């Protein structure tokens, strides 16, 4: 019977995904990357539940994963609204921008001066010219400023 | 299946150490160092090979190859999700990781969930993340994306947790507490005595979606209603938060006339 090795391997994959999401949510400071890490943890739990469902031969695990999908959609909608509100107030997606809410015993996060990275200008793909150049309309540039 | 020169405990310990080191090297720490980046990926790959060696083999070579491929896609792109400096790259790597997870679910026989993961996560939730990134991402690489808080402690914590989980998963076979699956259920039900574990698994695969729907709308009908109410509440709640919580930031780029002035002018015209 191949079901026990399959269960163990699938549980290992679930554990690795869960741990990766845990490390991500502990270390990263971008709010959106933190939420992606939380979704990664949910994926690990889903894989484990489906593996147990397969091992026991019943539907409980798969039904639970369907509800995980539902709750994850709700959570993402509400959380992204909060992230957008936080960005509108501070102008950054930084979790440390809200560190005045931390406990009084915790140390303050101080950003050290980062070395500047030499960023090359991006290489965009070039397209061969085709067709005729459209006529320039002087009203068009005026309208484009308001888009 | 283990190599003869490694005892299983030593193999697991070295894999955990390499996982911690690789994650620490990969996480953003302020200074960009390409050699540390490649060394981190190399150590992570060696640790993953250690975990693969420590695991049990599946039955056939084809099943083994398919499972290894999809789980490698899921794990490697999951790692790239949490170590990418740019959040847009993180989101796109997360989409690839979802594809790998969907493959694992398909191998496990959950066909509906594999497709639903792609449709709901990659199609809806991830696109929502990308929309928010487009709305809120400042141009260029932000300083808070190039540093991370406590990378060493977090990497060690994650690796130790992974080692403990792997240890307990590996003990599943040895322990005498592993019950015969469905032994109680098949004894209790009135089904014929031929219904064994293999038959139960076959019943998960045959007529999959119809039977999953029957289970969902039969035994779990109340939970389905509750989930529907939850979705409605989340919809209304997010709209209410957006429309009520107007921030005190005035956008001066659009030089619009103040609303009161237009109202007064309209009133004067009437």
mmCIF file of C-alpha atoms in Angstrom:
data_model
loop_
_atom_site.group_PDB
_atom_site.id
_atom_site.type_symbol
_atom_site.label_atom_id
_atom_site.label_comp_id
_atom_site.label_asym_id
_atom_site.label_seq_id
_atom_site.Cartn_x
_atom_site.Cartn_y
_atom_site.Cartn_z
ATOM 1 C CA UNK A 1 0.000 0.000 0.000
ATOM 2 C CA UNK A 2 1.521 3.284 -1.062
ATOM 3 C CA UNK A 3 -0.692 5.492 1.024
ATOM 4 C CA UNK A 4 1.582 5.924 4.037
ATOM 5 C CA UNK A 5 4.668 7.162 2.124
ATOM 6 C CA UNK A 6 2.426 9.444 0.080
ATOM 7 C CA UNK A 7 0.947 10.815 3.303
ATOM 8 C CA UNK A 8 4.396 11.406 4.777
ATOM 9 C CA UNK A 9 5.762 13.113 1.683
ATOM 10 C CA UNK A 10 2.712 15.343 1.320
ATOM 11 C CA UNK A 11 2.870 16.249 5.012
ATOM 12 C CA UNK A 12 6.544 17.143 4.553
ATOM 13 C CA UNK A 13 5.704 19.438 1.646
ATOM 14 C CA UNK A 14 2.986 21.038 3.756
ATOM 15 C CA UNK A 15 5.393 21.486 6.664
ATOM 16 C CA UNK A 16 8.030 23.094 4.441
ATOM 17 C CA UNK A 17 5.501 25.524 2.938
ATOM 18 C CA UNK A 18 4.199 26.385 6.422
ATOM 19 C CA UNK A 19 7.705 27.035 7.741
ATOM 20 C CA UNK A 20 8.573 29.194 4.730
ATOM 21 C CA UNK A 21 5.479 31.286 5.311
ATOM 22 C CA UNK A 22 6.303 31.549 9.009
ATOM 23 C CA UNK A 23 9.823 32.786 8.319
ATOM 24 C CA UNK A 24 8.464 35.264 5.795
ATOM 25 C CA UNK A 25 5.874 36.703 8.124
ATOM 26 C CA UNK A 26 8.440 36.988 10.922
ATOM 27 C CA UNK A 27 11.144 38.711 8.920
ATOM 28 C CA UNK A 28 9.694 40.758 6.111
ATOM 29 C CA UNK A 29 8.566 44.317 6.769
ATOM 30 C CA UNK A 30 6.467 44.978 3.691
ATOM 31 C CA UNK A 31 2.811 44.564 4.654
ATOM 32 C CA UNK A 32 1.838 42.943 1.362
ATOM 33 C CA UNK A 33 4.710 40.447 1.467
ATOM 34 C CA UNK A 34 3.646 39.608 5.022
ATOM 35 C CA UNK A 35 0.174 38.800 3.718
ATOM 36 C CA UNK A 36 1.607 36.698 0.913
ATOM 37 C CA UNK A 37 3.522 34.755 3.559
ATOM 38 C CA UNK A 38 0.315 34.199 5.506
ATOM 39 C CA UNK A 39 -1.288 32.825 2.357
ATOM 40 C CA UNK A 40 1.726 30.525 1.948
ATOM 41 C CA UNK A 41 1.115 29.182 5.463
ATOM 42 C CA UNK A 42 -2.512 28.544 4.509
ATOM 43 C CA UNK A 43 -1.320 26.615 1.457
ATOM 44 C CA UNK A 44 0.831 24.387 3.644
ATOM 45 C CA UNK A 45 -2.104 23.649 5.920
ATOM 46 C CA UNK A 46 -4.297 22.898 2.891
ATOM 47 C CA UNK A 47 -1.802 20.363 1.539
ATOM 48 C CA UNK A 48 -1.654 18.655 4.941
ATOM 49 C CA UNK A 49 -5.434 18.510 5.241
ATOM 50 C CA UNK A 50 -5.867 17.020 1.781
ATOM 51 C CA UNK A 51 -3.150 14.468 2.536
ATOM 52 C CA UNK A 52 -4.973 13.352 5.678
ATOM 53 C CA UNK A 53 -8.234 13.272 3.745
ATOM 54 C CA UNK A 54 -6.633 10.949 1.206
ATOM 55 C CA UNK A 55 -5.113 8.763 3.923
ATOM 56 C CA UNK A 56 -8.331 8.298 5.843
ATOM 57 C CA UNK A 57 -10.453 8.062 2.737
ATOM 58 C CA UNK A 58 -13.087 10.584 3.775
ATOM 59 C CA UNK A 59 -14.123 14.059 2.701
ATOM 60 C CA UNK A 60 -13.557 16.038 5.888
ATOM 61 C CA UNK A 61 -10.173 17.449 4.965
ATOM 62 C CA UNK A 62 -11.232 18.550 1.500
ATOM 63 C CA UNK A 63 -14.374 20.261 2.813
ATOM 64 C CA UNK A 64 -12.214 22.077 5.359
ATOM 65 C CA UNK A 65 -9.921 23.284 2.565
ATOM 66 C CA UNK A 66 -12.930 24.705 0.713
ATOM 67 C CA UNK A 67 -13.787 26.735 3.806
ATOM 68 C CA UNK A 68 -10.129 27.788 4.086
ATOM 69 C CA UNK A 69 -10.413 29.169 0.548
ATOM 70 C CA UNK A 70 -13.544 31.102 1.498
ATOM 71 C CA UNK A 71 -12.086 32.570 4.654
ATOM 72 C CA UNK A 72 -8.831 33.416 2.872
ATOM 73 C CA UNK A 73 -10.752 35.392 0.254
ATOM 74 C CA UNK A 74 -12.605 37.348 2.957
ATOM 75 C CA UNK A 75 -9.401 37.906 4.908
ATOM 76 C CA UNK A 76 -7.527 39.143 1.869
ATOM 77 C CA UNK A 77 -10.298 41.602 0.959
ATOM 78 C CA UNK A 78 -10.515 43.117 4.440
ATOM 79 C CA UNK A 79 -6.757 43.109 5.006
ATOM 80 C CA UNK A 80 -5.954 44.781 1.715
ATOM 81 C CA UNK A 81 -8.434 47.532 2.516
ATOM 82 C CA UNK A 82 -6.603 48.103 5.795
ATOM 83 C CA UNK A 83 -3.246 48.050 4.008
ATOM 84 C CA UNK A 84 -4.475 50.672 1.556
ATOM 85 C CA UNK A 85 -5.739 52.863 4.409
ATOM 86 C CA UNK A 86 -2.404 52.500 6.199
ATOM 87 C CA UNK A 87 -0.568 53.422 3.030
ATOM 88 C CA UNK A 88 -2.770 56.488 2.554
ATOM 89 C CA UNK A 89 -1.924 57.670 6.065
ATOM 90 C CA UNK A 90 1.816 57.009 6.169
ATOM 91 C CA UNK A 91 2.839 56.804 2.535
ATOM 92 C CA UNK A 92 4.733 53.561 3.111
ATOM 93 C CA UNK A 93 3.909 49.871 3.129
ATOM 94 C CA UNK A 94 6.206 49.444 6.123
ATOM 95 C CA UNK A 95 5.102 47.537 9.212
ATOM 96 C CA UNK A 96 7.640 49.524 11.243
ATOM 97 C CA UNK A 97 5.856 52.757 10.341
ATOM 98 C CA UNK A 98 3.294 51.743 12.972
ATOM 99 C CA UNK A 99 5.808 50.923 15.663
ATOM 100 C CA UNK A 100 4.354 53.506 18.016
ATOM 101 C CA UNK A 101 1.716 50.832 18.675
ATOM 102 C CA UNK A 102 4.310 48.396 20.066
ATOM 103 C CA UNK A 103 4.569 47.373 23.677
ATOM 104 C CA UNK A 104 6.550 49.682 25.895
ATOM 105 C CA UNK A 105 9.133 47.033 26.725
ATOM 106 C CA UNK A 106 10.120 46.454 23.116
ATOM 107 C CA UNK A 107 13.007 48.242 21.498
ATOM 108 C CA UNK A 108 12.401 50.762 18.782
ATOM 109 C CA UNK A 109 13.224 49.730 15.220
ATOM 110 C CA UNK A 110 15.940 52.034 13.953
ATOM 111 C CA UNK A 111 16.731 51.990 10.272
ATOM 112 C CA UNK A 112 20.415 52.004 9.561
ATOM 113 C CA UNK A 113 21.787 53.819 6.568
ATOM 114 C CA UNK A 114 21.701 51.422 3.654
ATOM 115 C CA UNK A 115 24.378 51.419 0.999
ATOM 116 C CA UNK A 116 23.029 52.694 -2.247
ATOM 117 C CA UNK A 117 22.655 50.142 -4.981
ATOM 118 C CA UNK A 118 23.781 51.022 -8.453
ATOM 119 C CA UNK A 119 20.650 50.400 -10.448
ATOM 120 C CA UNK A 120 21.083 50.069 -14.150
ATOM 121 C CA UNK A 121 18.264 51.523 -16.220
ATOM 122 C CA UNK A 122 15.911 48.741 -17.244
ATOM 123 C CA UNK A 123 16.280 47.276 -20.692
ATOM 124 C CA UNK A 124 12.877 47.470 -22.309
ATOM 125 C CA UNK A 125 12.071 45.340 -25.308
ATOM 126 C CA UNK A 126 12.107 47.172 -28.599
ATOM 127 C CA UNK A 127 9.446 46.794 -31.222
ATOM 128 C CA UNK A 128 10.028 47.201 -34.886
ATOM 129 C CA UNK A 129 8.119 50.236 -36.163
ATOM 130 C CA UNK A 130 4.950 49.444 -38.016
ATOM 131 C CA UNK A 131 2.243 51.577 -39.588
ATOM 132 C CA UNK A 132 2.269 55.327 -39.837
ATOM 133 C CA UNK A 133 3.002 57.799 -37.087
ATOM 134 C CA UNK A 134 -0.291 59.251 -35.868
ATOM 135 C CA UNK A 135 -0.916 62.950 -36.150
ATOM 136 C CA UNK A 136 -0.088 64.854 -33.001
ATOM 137 C CA UNK A 137 -3.088 66.535 -31.462
ATOM 138 C CA UNK A 138 -2.357 69.486 -29.206
ATOM 139 C CA UNK A 139 -5.457 68.829 -27.121
ATOM 140 C CA UNK A 140 -4.410 65.254 -26.452
ATOM 141 C CA UNK A 141 -1.423 66.099 -24.291
ATOM 142 C CA UNK A 142 -3.628 68.382 -22.221
ATOM 143 C CA UNK A 143 -6.035 65.555 -21.575
ATOM 144 C CA UNK A 144 -3.306 63.094 -20.795
ATOM 145 C CA UNK A 145 -2.081 65.149 -17.882
ATOM 146 C CA UNK A 146 -5.342 64.509 -16.116
ATOM 147 C CA UNK A 147 -5.360 60.752 -16.598
ATOM 148 C CA UNK B 1 17.269 4.395 1.161
ATOM 149 C CA UNK B 2 19.550 6.560 3.279
ATOM 150 C CA UNK B 3 23.170 6.818 2.268
ATOM 151 C CA UNK B 4 25.271 4.467 4.351
ATOM 152 C CA UNK B 5 27.594 7.140 5.632
ATOM 153 C CA UNK B 6 24.779 9.167 7.179
ATOM 154 C CA UNK B 7 22.687 8.052 10.076
ATOM 155 C CA UNK B 8 19.125 9.434 9.851
ATOM 156 C CA UNK B 9 19.601 11.682 12.874
ATOM 157 C CA UNK B 10 22.795 13.191 11.510
ATOM 158 C CA UNK B 11 21.157 13.672 8.116
ATOM 159 C CA UNK B 12 18.215 15.487 9.667
ATOM 160 C CA UNK B 13 20.433 17.659 11.878
ATOM 161 C CA UNK B 14 22.640 18.698 8.978
ATOM 162 C CA UNK B 15 19.587 19.407 6.805
ATOM 163 C CA UNK B 16 18.128 21.632 9.537
ATOM 164 C CA UNK B 17 21.414 23.505 9.943
ATOM 165 C CA UNK B 18 21.746 24.008 6.200
ATOM 166 C CA UNK B 19 18.131 25.218 5.988
ATOM 167 C CA UNK B 20 18.749 27.832 8.666
ATOM 168 C CA UNK B 21 21.993 28.995 7.055
ATOM 169 C CA UNK B 22 20.499 29.116 3.576
ATOM 170 C CA UNK B 23 17.421 31.055 4.678
ATOM 171 C CA UNK B 24 19.602 33.502 6.597
ATOM 172 C CA UNK B 25 21.806 34.062 3.568
ATOM 173 C CA UNK B 26 18.811 34.500 1.279
ATOM 174 C CA UNK B 27 16.787 36.936 3.378
ATOM 175 C CA UNK B 28 17.392 40.621 2.686
ATOM 176 C CA UNK B 29 19.906 42.032 5.147
ATOM 177 C CA UNK B 30 20.636 45.456 3.725
ATOM 178 C CA UNK B 31 23.811 44.714 1.826
ATOM 179 C CA UNK B 32 23.316 43.135 -1.559
ATOM 180 C CA UNK B 33 25.879 40.411 -2.099
ATOM 181 C CA UNK B 34 25.467 38.172 -5.124
ATOM 182 C CA UNK B 35 27.804 35.449 -3.863
ATOM 183 C CA UNK B 36 25.906 35.189 -0.565
ATOM 184 C CA UNK B 37 22.700 34.965 -2.611
ATOM 185 C CA UNK B 38 23.976 32.053 -4.703
ATOM 186 C CA UNK B 39 25.484 30.355 -1.646
ATOM 187 C CA UNK B 40 22.117 30.614 0.069
ATOM 188 C CA UNK B 41 20.338 28.949 -2.844
ATOM 189 C CA UNK B 42 23.027 26.230 -2.947
ATOM 190 C CA UNK B 43 22.724 25.485 0.776
ATOM 191 C CA UNK B 44 18.946 25.434 0.499
ATOM 192 C CA UNK B 45 19.131 22.975 -2.391
ATOM 193 C CA UNK B 46 21.480 20.696 -0.438
ATOM 194 C CA UNK B 47 19.155 20.841 2.577
ATOM 195 C CA UNK B 48 16.185 20.010 0.360
ATOM 196 C CA UNK B 49 18.093 17.045 -1.063
ATOM 197 C CA UNK B 50 18.710 15.927 2.513
ATOM 198 C CA UNK B 51 14.997 16.100 3.275
ATOM 199 C CA UNK B 52 14.245 14.160 0.091
ATOM 200 C CA UNK B 53 16.780 11.464 1.102
ATOM 201 C CA UNK B 54 15.254 11.249 4.571
ATOM 202 C CA UNK B 55 11.746 10.765 3.172
ATOM 203 C CA UNK B 56 10.095 7.543 2.111
ATOM 204 C CA UNK B 57 9.897 6.505 -1.518
ATOM 205 C CA UNK B 58 6.591 6.309 -3.289
ATOM 206 C CA UNK B 59 5.520 3.251 -5.241
ATOM 207 C CA UNK B 60 6.219 3.813 -8.912
ATOM 208 C CA UNK B 61 8.943 5.836 -10.593
ATOM 209 C CA UNK B 62 6.403 7.890 -12.538
ATOM 210 C CA UNK B 63 4.420 8.856 -9.466
ATOM 211 C CA UNK B 64 7.668 9.666 -7.695
ATOM 212 C CA UNK B 65 8.871 11.908 -10.513
ATOM 213 C CA UNK B 66 5.569 13.793 -10.787
ATOM 214 C CA UNK B 67 5.335 14.349 -7.053
ATOM 215 C CA UNK B 68 8.963 15.482 -6.794
ATOM 216 C CA UNK B 69 8.548 17.925 -9.684
ATOM 217 C CA UNK B 70 5.402 19.628 -8.445
ATOM 218 C CA UNK B 71 6.594 19.808 -4.838
ATOM 219 C CA UNK B 72 9.953 21.218 -5.927
ATOM 220 C CA UNK B 73 8.142 23.908 -7.931
ATOM 221 C CA UNK B 74 6.009 24.738 -4.893
ATOM 222 C CA UNK B 75 8.917 24.854 -2.442
ATOM 223 C CA UNK B 76 11.459 26.707 -4.573
ATOM 224 C CA UNK B 77 9.016 29.378 -5.673
ATOM 225 C CA UNK B 78 7.691 29.615 -2.116
ATOM 226 C CA UNK B 79 11.250 30.365 -0.997
ATOM 227 C CA UNK B 80 11.595 32.943 -3.746
ATOM 228 C CA UNK B 81 8.320 34.506 -2.548
ATOM 229 C CA UNK B 82 9.686 35.315 0.873
ATOM 230 C CA UNK B 83 13.182 36.357 -0.188
ATOM 231 C CA UNK B 84 12.398 38.554 -3.213
ATOM 232 C CA UNK B 85 13.269 42.177 -2.643
ATOM 233 C CA UNK B 86 10.552 43.488 -4.907
ATOM 234 C CA UNK B 87 6.999 42.739 -3.715
ATOM 235 C CA UNK B 88 5.805 42.414 -7.300
ATOM 236 C CA UNK B 89 8.262 39.601 -7.855
ATOM 237 C CA UNK B 90 7.086 38.100 -4.573
ATOM 238 C CA UNK B 91 3.513 38.039 -5.827
ATOM 239 C CA UNK B 92 4.487 36.448 -9.143
ATOM 240 C CA UNK B 93 6.618 33.793 -7.451
ATOM 241 C CA UNK B 94 3.648 33.123 -5.181
ATOM 242 C CA UNK B 95 1.536 32.453 -8.275
ATOM 243 C CA UNK B 96 4.065 29.847 -9.415
ATOM 244 C CA UNK B 97 4.046 28.340 -5.942
ATOM 245 C CA UNK B 98 0.258 28.077 -6.184
ATOM 246 C CA UNK B 99 0.678 26.154 -9.418
ATOM 247 C CA UNK B 100 2.962 23.713 -7.618
ATOM 248 C CA UNK B 101 0.522 23.353 -4.726
ATOM 249 C CA UNK B 102 -2.274 22.671 -7.199
ATOM 250 C CA UNK B 103 -0.121 19.936 -8.707
ATOM 251 C CA UNK B 104 0.414 18.383 -5.281
ATOM 252 C CA UNK B 105 -3.330 18.467 -4.663
ATOM 253 C CA UNK B 106 -3.927 16.765 -8.018
ATOM 254 C CA UNK B 107 -1.437 14.034 -7.142
ATOM 255 C CA UNK B 108 -3.259 13.567 -3.854
ATOM 256 C CA UNK B 109 -6.486 13.001 -5.755
ATOM 257 C CA UNK B 110 -8.238 16.260 -4.887
ATOM 258 C CA UNK B 111 -9.096 17.327 -8.417
ATOM 259 C CA UNK B 112 -11.658 19.970 -7.547
ATOM 260 C CA UNK B 113 -9.397 21.628 -4.995
ATOM 261 C CA UNK B 114 -6.466 21.683 -7.399
ATOM 262 C CA UNK B 115 -8.505 23.589 -9.957
ATOM 263 C CA UNK B 116 -10.153 25.772 -7.305
ATOM 264 C CA UNK B 117 -6.746 26.767 -5.938
ATOM 265 C CA UNK B 118 -5.688 28.021 -9.347
ATOM 266 C CA UNK B 119 -8.989 29.788 -10.029
ATOM 267 C CA UNK B 120 -9.618 31.344 -6.625
ATOM 268 C CA UNK B 121 -6.079 32.045 -5.434
ATOM 269 C CA UNK B 122 -4.138 32.796 -8.597
ATOM 270 C CA UNK B 123 -7.135 34.200 -10.437
ATOM 271 C CA UNK B 124 -8.800 36.311 -7.775
ATOM 272 C CA UNK B 125 -6.805 36.802 -4.595
ATOM 273 C CA UNK B 126 -3.429 37.242 -6.242
ATOM 274 C CA UNK B 127 -4.793 39.695 -8.800
ATOM 275 C CA UNK B 128 -6.212 41.686 -5.891
ATOM 276 C CA UNK B 129 -2.744 41.739 -4.299
ATOM 277 C CA UNK B 130 -1.245 42.957 -7.566
ATOM 278 C CA UNK B 131 -3.866 45.713 -7.844
ATOM 279 C CA UNK B 132 -3.035 46.937 -4.355
ATOM 280 C CA UNK B 133 0.669 46.822 -5.200
ATOM 281 C CA UNK B 134 0.049 48.945 -8.267
ATOM 282 C CA UNK B 135 -1.942 51.410 -6.187
ATOM 283 C CA UNK B 136 0.472 51.606 -3.302
ATOM 284 C CA UNK B 137 3.968 50.701 -4.394
ATOM 285 C CA UNK B 138 6.399 53.603 -4.438
ATOM 286 C CA UNK B 139 8.696 53.742 -7.415
ATOM 287 C CA UNK B 140 11.981 51.961 -6.997
ATOM 288 C CA UNK B 141 13.070 49.588 -4.264
ATOM 289 C CA UNK B 142 11.948 50.840 -0.859
ATOM 290 C CA UNK B 143 14.370 50.759 2.045
ATOM 291 C CA UNK B 144 12.099 48.557 4.128
ATOM 292 C CA UNK B 145 12.181 45.907 1.390
ATOM 293 C CA UNK B 146 15.957 45.667 1.597
ATOM 294 C CA UNK B 147 16.151 44.894 5.311
ATOM 295 C CA UNK B 148 14.339 42.329 7.402
ATOM 296 C CA UNK B 149 13.743 42.133 11.120
ATOM 297 C CA UNK B 150 15.736 39.444 12.960
ATOM 298 C CA UNK B 151 16.635 37.256 9.958
ATOM 299 C CA UNK B 152 18.961 34.904 11.858
ATOM 300 C CA UNK B 153 16.590 34.191 14.750
ATOM 301 C CA UNK B 154 13.661 33.659 12.394
ATOM 302 C CA UNK B 155 15.608 31.351 10.092
ATOM 303 C CA UNK B 156 16.791 29.252 13.052
ATOM 304 C CA UNK B 157 13.258 29.139 14.476
ATOM 305 C CA UNK B 158 11.808 28.035 11.164
ATOM 306 C CA UNK B 159 14.477 25.399 10.585
ATOM 307 C CA UNK B 160 14.080 23.944 14.077
ATOM 308 C CA UNK B 161 10.307 23.829 13.663
ATOM 309 C CA UNK B 162 10.783 22.120 10.303
ATOM 310 C CA UNK B 163 13.120 19.562 11.863
ATOM 311 C CA UNK B 164 10.624 18.769 14.625
ATOM 312 C CA UNK B 165 7.780 18.409 12.134
ATOM 313 C CA UNK B 166 9.870 16.146 9.902
ATOM 314 C CA UNK B 167 10.820 14.031 12.901
ATOM 315 C CA UNK B 168 7.212 13.576 13.969
ATOM 316 C CA UNK B 169 6.094 12.896 10.387
ATOM 317 C CA UNK B 170 8.791 10.244 10.008
ATOM 318 C CA UNK B 171 7.642 8.559 13.219
ATOM 319 C CA UNK B 172 4.162 8.052 11.778
ATOM 320 C CA UNK B 173 5.148 4.687 10.371
ATOM 321 C CA UNK B 174 6.989 3.381 13.399
ATOM 322 C CA UNK B 175 4.521 4.204 16.113
ATOM 323 C CA UNK B 176 2.146 1.457 17.132
ATOM 324 C CA UNK B 177 -0.504 4.113 17.633
ATOM 325 C CA UNK B 178 -1.109 4.389 13.883
ATOM 326 C CA UNK B 179 -4.635 3.062 13.501
ATOM 327 C CA UNK B 180 -5.773 1.034 10.584
ATOM 328 C CA UNK B 181 -7.573 3.633 8.469
ATOM 329 C CA UNK B 182 -11.314 3.331 8.317
ATOM 330 C CA UNK B 183 -11.277 0.179 10.396
ATOM 331 C CA UNK B 184 -13.859 1.572 12.760
ATOM 332 C CA UNK B 185 -15.917 3.152 10.031
ATOM 333 C CA UNK B 186 -16.132 0.032 7.887
ATOM 334 C CA UNK B 187 -16.946 -2.064 10.942
ATOM 335 C CA UNK B 188 -19.651 0.303 12.096
ATOM 336 C CA UNK B 189 -21.348 0.875 8.780
ATOM 337 C CA UNK B 190 -23.555 -1.619 7.048
ATOM 338 C CA UNK B 191 -21.343 -1.734 3.975
ATOM 339 C CA UNK B 192 -20.139 -5.158 2.861
ATOM 340 C CA UNK B 193 -16.955 -6.448 4.395
ATOM 341 C CA UNK B 194 -15.048 -5.986 1.149
ATOM 342 C CA UNK B 195 -14.913 -2.187 1.638
ATOM 343 C CA UNK B 196 -11.265 -1.777 2.473
ATOM 344 C CA UNK B 197 -8.997 1.229 2.544
ATOM 345 C CA UNK B 198 -8.261 1.019 -1.165
ATOM 346 C CA UNK B 199 -11.959 1.013 -1.922
ATOM 347 C CA UNK B 200 -12.370 4.108 0.237
ATOM 348 C CA UNK B 201 -9.659 5.892 -1.721
ATOM 349 C CA UNK B 202 -11.260 4.812 -4.973
ATOM 350 C CA UNK B 203 -14.498 6.297 -3.786
ATOM 351 C CA UNK B 204 -12.654 9.615 -3.352
ATOM 352 C CA UNK B 205 -11.572 9.572 -6.984
ATOM 353 C CA UNK B 206 -14.636 8.232 -8.750
ATOM 354 C CA UNK B 207 -17.346 10.856 -9.387
ATOM 355 C CA UNK B 208 -15.187 13.249 -7.440
ATOM 356 C CA UNK B 209 -16.906 16.592 -7.876
ATOM 357 C CA UNK B 210 -20.432 15.213 -7.565
ATOM 358 C CA UNK B 211 -19.659 13.398 -4.332
ATOM 359 C CA UNK B 212 -17.721 16.332 -2.891
ATOM 360 C CA UNK B 213 -20.694 18.552 -3.650
ATOM 361 C CA UNK B 214 -23.017 16.040 -2.036
ATOM 362 C CA UNK B 215 -20.873 16.002 1.082
ATOM 363 C CA UNK B 216 -20.608 19.779 1.132
ATOM 364 C CA UNK B 217 -24.310 20.486 0.691
ATOM 365 C CA UNK B 218 -25.461 17.547 2.784
ATOM 366 C CA UNK B 219 -23.465 17.204 5.935
ATOM 367 C CA UNK B 220 -21.943 20.690 5.939
ATOM 368 C CA UNK B 221 -24.930 22.698 4.723
ATOM 369 C CA UNK B 222 -25.027 24.962 7.770
ATOM 370 C CA UNK B 223 -21.335 25.746 7.376
ATOM 371 C CA UNK B 224 -21.921 26.647 3.724
ATOM 372 C CA UNK B 225 -24.618 29.111 4.792
ATOM 373 C CA UNK B 226 -22.290 30.570 7.413
ATOM 374 C CA UNK B 227 -19.537 30.946 4.802
ATOM 375 C CA UNK B 228 -21.954 32.758 2.521
ATOM 376 C CA UNK B 229 -22.878 35.163 5.302
ATOM 377 C CA UNK B 230 -19.168 35.649 6.004
ATOM 378 C CA UNK B 231 -18.504 36.573 2.370
ATOM 379 C CA UNK B 232 -21.374 39.069 2.410
ATOM 380 C CA UNK B 233 -20.129 40.616 5.658
ATOM 381 C CA UNK B 234 -16.598 40.903 4.263
ATOM 382 C CA UNK B 235 -17.925 42.579 1.109
ATOM 383 C CA UNK B 236 -20.037 45.113 2.981
ATOM 384 C CA UNK B 237 -17.341 45.659 5.578
ATOM 385 C CA UNK B 238 -14.602 46.445 3.095
ATOM 386 C CA UNK B 239 -16.836 48.885 1.219
ATOM 387 C CA UNK B 240 -17.800 50.553 4.503
ATOM 388 C CA UNK B 241 -14.170 50.887 5.607
ATOM 389 C CA UNK B 242 -13.124 52.387 2.289
ATOM 390 C CA UNK B 243 -15.958 54.884 2.122
ATOM 391 C CA UNK B 244 -15.814 55.978 5.757
ATOM 392 C CA UNK B 245 -12.090 56.116 6.381
ATOM 393 C CA UNK B 246 -11.204 58.974 4.078
ATOM 394 C CA UNK B 247 -7.634 59.976 4.902
ATOM 395 C CA UNK B 248 -6.667 63.583 5.511
ATOM 396 C CA UNK B 249 -4.492 63.703 2.440
ATOM 397 C CA UNK B 250 -5.525 66.222 -0.188
ATOM 398 C CA UNK B 251 -4.286 65.561 -3.670
ATOM 399 C CA UNK B 252 -3.101 68.875 -5.081
ATOM 400 C CA UNK B 253 -2.020 67.451 -8.399
ATOM 401 C CA UNK B 254 -5.488 67.763 -9.910
ATOM 402 C CA UNK B 255 -6.274 71.431 -9.086
ATOM 403 C CA UNK B 256 -9.973 70.795 -8.822
ATOM 404 C CA UNK B 257 -12.249 73.518 -7.614
ATOM 405 C CA UNK B 258 -13.472 73.126 -4.058
ATOM 406 C CA UNK B 259 -16.835 71.436 -3.796
ATOM 407 C CA UNK B 260 -18.452 74.257 -1.829
ATOM 408 C CA UNK B 261 -17.630 76.782 -4.497
ATOM 409 C CA UNK B 262 -19.276 74.728 -7.214
ATOM 410 C CA UNK B 263 -22.329 74.235 -5.056
ATOM 411 C CA UNK B 264 -22.605 77.934 -4.438
ATOM 412 C CA UNK B 265 -22.173 78.734 -8.089
ATOM 413 C CA UNK B 266 -24.829 76.214 -8.994
ATOM 414 C CA UNK B 267 -27.137 77.661 -6.393
ATOM 415 C CA UNK B 268 -26.480 81.160 -7.673
ATOM 416 C CA UNK B 269 -27.311 80.097 -11.154
ATOM 417 C CA UNK B 270 -30.634 78.740 -10.066
#
